Amino acid sequence: MVAWLIATLAAVAALAVVDRMRATRARRARIFWMFVGAWSMGTGIWASHFVGMVSWHPSLPIAFSAFTTLLSVVPAILASGVALFVLSAPRMRHTGTVLGGLLMATGISATHFTGISAIRMNADLY
């Protein structure tokens, strides 16, 4: 439930940023809002996945690599930036929407599997 709430709030924040991006004509302001949106949506994706991973309780001791865990936020932020770039276009085309969705799914998957690779436990994951 907490992961869902985090993801939902991050998506709402990012879509509010899209409105800001479309409302401004200044190039620098649009770029600023795109970075803000990519950061908010990307960290929301990461946080919801991290909450889900921390809530997993196997029957043996588990820890996370801090570096790899922090590294796992990068694909989510990059994918969110691509998605916001697609959404900010004056005219959305079907191919751009599909490509943006595929890149977003790839970024979320990369975040997820990078986060999984951060797990440190005395067992093999399959």
mmCIF file of C-alpha atoms in Angstrom:
data_model
loop_
_atom_site.group_PDB
_atom_site.id
_atom_site.type_symbol
_atom_site.label_atom_id
_atom_site.label_comp_id
_atom_site.label_asym_id
_atom_site.label_seq_id
_atom_site.Cartn_x
_atom_site.Cartn_y
_atom_site.Cartn_z
ATOM 1 C CA MET A 1 0.000 0.000 0.000
ATOM 2 C CA VAL A 2 2.825 2.421 0.871
ATOM 3 C CA ALA A 3 4.649 1.683 -2.395
ATOM 4 C CA TRP A 4 1.452 2.326 -4.357
ATOM 5 C CA LEU A 5 0.887 5.621 -2.541
ATOM 6 C CA ILE A 6 4.451 6.777 -3.239
ATOM 7 C CA ALA A 7 4.181 5.870 -6.934
ATOM 8 C CA THR A 8 0.815 7.593 -7.268
ATOM 9 C CA LEU A 9 1.987 10.809 -5.606
ATOM 10 C CA ALA A 10 5.127 10.860 -7.773
ATOM 11 C CA ALA A 11 3.056 10.416 -10.941
ATOM 12 C CA VAL A 12 0.668 13.214 -9.941
ATOM 13 C CA ALA A 13 3.623 15.513 -9.202
ATOM 14 C CA ALA A 14 5.253 14.688 -12.538
ATOM 15 C CA LEU A 15 2.036 15.327 -14.471
ATOM 16 C CA ALA A 16 1.679 18.686 -12.697
ATOM 17 C CA VAL A 17 5.175 19.472 -13.935
ATOM 18 C CA VAL A 18 4.101 18.633 -17.497
ATOM 19 C CA ASP A 19 1.423 21.320 -17.181
ATOM 20 C CA ARG A 20 4.120 23.778 -16.070
ATOM 21 C CA MET A 21 6.312 22.770 -19.006
ATOM 22 C CA ARG A 22 3.506 23.319 -21.494
ATOM 23 C CA ALA A 23 2.539 26.661 -19.928
ATOM 24 C CA THR A 24 5.959 28.251 -20.336
ATOM 25 C CA ARG A 25 7.618 29.260 -23.591
ATOM 26 C CA ALA A 26 11.064 30.025 -22.177
ATOM 27 C CA ARG A 27 13.444 27.250 -23.183
ATOM 28 C CA ARG A 28 15.451 27.375 -19.942
ATOM 29 C CA ALA A 29 12.302 27.190 -17.833
ATOM 30 C CA ARG A 30 11.036 24.207 -19.835
ATOM 31 C CA ILE A 31 14.360 22.409 -19.326
ATOM 32 C CA PHE A 32 14.281 23.235 -15.607
ATOM 33 C CA TRP A 33 10.762 21.832 -15.244
ATOM 34 C CA MET A 34 11.736 18.715 -17.210
ATOM 35 C CA PHE A 35 14.587 18.047 -14.762
ATOM 36 C CA VAL A 36 12.300 18.670 -11.770
ATOM 37 C CA GLY A 37 9.695 16.291 -13.206
ATOM 38 C CA ALA A 38 12.253 13.616 -14.085
ATOM 39 C CA TRP A 39 13.686 13.856 -10.567
ATOM 40 C CA SER A 40 10.300 13.660 -8.833
ATOM 41 C CA MET A 41 8.923 10.833 -10.956
ATOM 42 C CA GLY A 42 12.222 8.916 -11.046
ATOM 43 C CA THR A 43 12.750 9.073 -7.305
ATOM 44 C CA GLY A 44 9.095 8.109 -6.810
ATOM 45 C CA ILE A 45 9.579 5.028 -8.978
ATOM 46 C CA TRP A 46 12.764 4.194 -7.111
ATOM 47 C CA ALA A 47 11.226 4.758 -3.675
ATOM 48 C CA SER A 48 8.184 2.599 -4.424
ATOM 49 C CA HIS A 49 10.422 -0.231 -5.639
ATOM 50 C CA PHE A 50 12.719 0.164 -2.636
ATOM 51 C CA VAL A 51 9.782 0.010 -0.211
ATOM 52 C CA GLY A 52 8.658 -3.189 -1.932
ATOM 53 C CA MET A 53 12.131 -4.703 -1.681
ATOM 54 C CA VAL A 54 12.596 -3.743 1.967
ATOM 55 C CA SER A 55 9.229 -5.304 2.807
ATOM 56 C CA TRP A 56 10.443 -8.677 1.475
ATOM 57 C CA HIS A 57 11.405 -10.880 4.416
ATOM 58 C CA PRO A 58 13.151 -14.104 3.436
ATOM 59 C CA SER A 59 13.981 -16.574 6.179
ATOM 60 C CA LEU A 60 17.673 -15.600 6.235
ATOM 61 C CA PRO A 61 19.677 -12.440 6.946
ATOM 62 C CA ILE A 62 19.576 -9.827 4.195
ATOM 63 C CA ALA A 63 21.402 -6.552 3.549
ATOM 64 C CA PHE A 64 21.744 -4.106 0.659
ATOM 65 C CA SER A 65 24.802 -2.636 -1.019
ATOM 66 C CA ALA A 66 24.468 1.130 -0.456
ATOM 67 C CA PHE A 67 26.287 2.041 -3.685
ATOM 68 C CA THR A 68 24.265 -0.285 -5.917
ATOM 69 C CA THR A 69 21.027 0.747 -4.206
ATOM 70 C CA LEU A 70 21.760 4.424 -4.879
ATOM 71 C CA LEU A 71 22.868 3.605 -8.413
ATOM 72 C CA SER A 72 19.485 1.992 -9.073
ATOM 73 C CA VAL A 73 17.777 5.415 -9.033
ATOM 74 C CA VAL A 74 19.614 6.561 -12.190
ATOM 75 C CA PRO A 75 17.635 4.506 -14.768
ATOM 76 C CA ALA A 76 14.328 5.651 -13.251
ATOM 77 C CA ILE A 77 15.294 9.324 -13.466
ATOM 78 C CA LEU A 78 16.579 8.959 -17.033
ATOM 79 C CA ALA A 79 13.479 7.061 -18.147
ATOM 80 C CA SER A 80 11.250 9.655 -16.494
ATOM 81 C CA GLY A 81 13.090 12.404 -18.343
ATOM 82 C CA VAL A 82 12.455 10.650 -21.650
ATOM 83 C CA ALA A 83 8.776 10.177 -20.807
ATOM 84 C CA LEU A 84 8.383 13.843 -19.858
ATOM 85 C CA PHE A 85 10.160 14.899 -23.042
ATOM 86 C CA VAL A 86 7.628 12.869 -25.055
ATOM 87 C CA LEU A 87 4.700 14.278 -23.054
ATOM 88 C CA SER A 88 5.922 17.852 -23.438
ATOM 89 C CA ALA A 89 5.881 17.759 -27.243
ATOM 90 C CA PRO A 90 3.408 20.211 -28.780
ATOM 91 C CA ARG A 91 1.844 17.374 -30.780
ATOM 92 C CA MET A 92 2.002 13.836 -29.473
ATOM 93 C CA ARG A 93 2.300 11.152 -32.094
ATOM 94 C CA HIS A 94 1.378 7.495 -31.640
ATOM 95 C CA THR A 95 4.902 6.234 -32.388
ATOM 96 C CA GLY A 96 6.455 8.668 -29.909
ATOM 97 C CA THR A 97 4.013 7.614 -27.227
ATOM 98 C CA VAL A 98 4.735 3.921 -27.802
ATOM 99 C CA LEU A 99 8.495 4.497 -27.890
ATOM 100 C CA GLY A 100 8.323 6.640 -24.739
ATOM 101 C CA GLY A 101 6.308 3.929 -22.975
ATOM 102 C CA LEU A 102 8.801 1.239 -23.980
ATOM 103 C CA LEU A 103 11.729 3.328 -22.778
ATOM 104 C CA MET A 104 9.887 4.043 -19.516
ATOM 105 C CA ALA A 105 9.251 0.323 -18.996
ATOM 106 C CA THR A 106 12.914 -0.382 -19.731
ATOM 107 C CA GLY A 107 13.999 2.225 -17.185
ATOM 108 C CA ILE A 108 11.678 0.832 -14.514
ATOM 109 C CA SER A 109 12.963 -2.678 -15.228
ATOM 110 C CA ALA A 110 16.577 -1.493 -15.042
ATOM 111 C CA THR A 111 15.836 0.192 -11.706
ATOM 112 C CA HIS A 112 14.195 -2.964 -10.401
ATOM 113 C CA PHE A 113 16.959 -5.350 -11.451
ATOM 114 C CA THR A 114 19.738 -3.011 -10.332
ATOM 115 C CA GLY A 115 17.991 -2.856 -6.955
ATOM 116 C CA ILE A 116 17.794 -6.644 -6.867
ATOM 117 C CA SER A 117 21.510 -6.868 -7.615
ATOM 118 C CA ALA A 118 22.085 -4.733 -4.492
ATOM 119 C CA ILE A 119 20.741 -7.539 -2.281
ATOM 120 C CA ARG A 120 23.436 -9.150 -0.161
ATOM 121 C CA MET A 121 22.544 -12.496 1.381
ATOM 122 C CA ASN A 122 24.018 -15.942 1.725
ATOM 123 C CA ALA A 123 21.856 -17.471 -0.997
ATOM 124 C CA ASP A 124 21.466 -17.543 -4.768
ATOM 125 C CA LEU A 125 18.616 -15.607 -6.399
ATOM 126 C CA TYR A 126 16.963 -17.278 -9.395
#
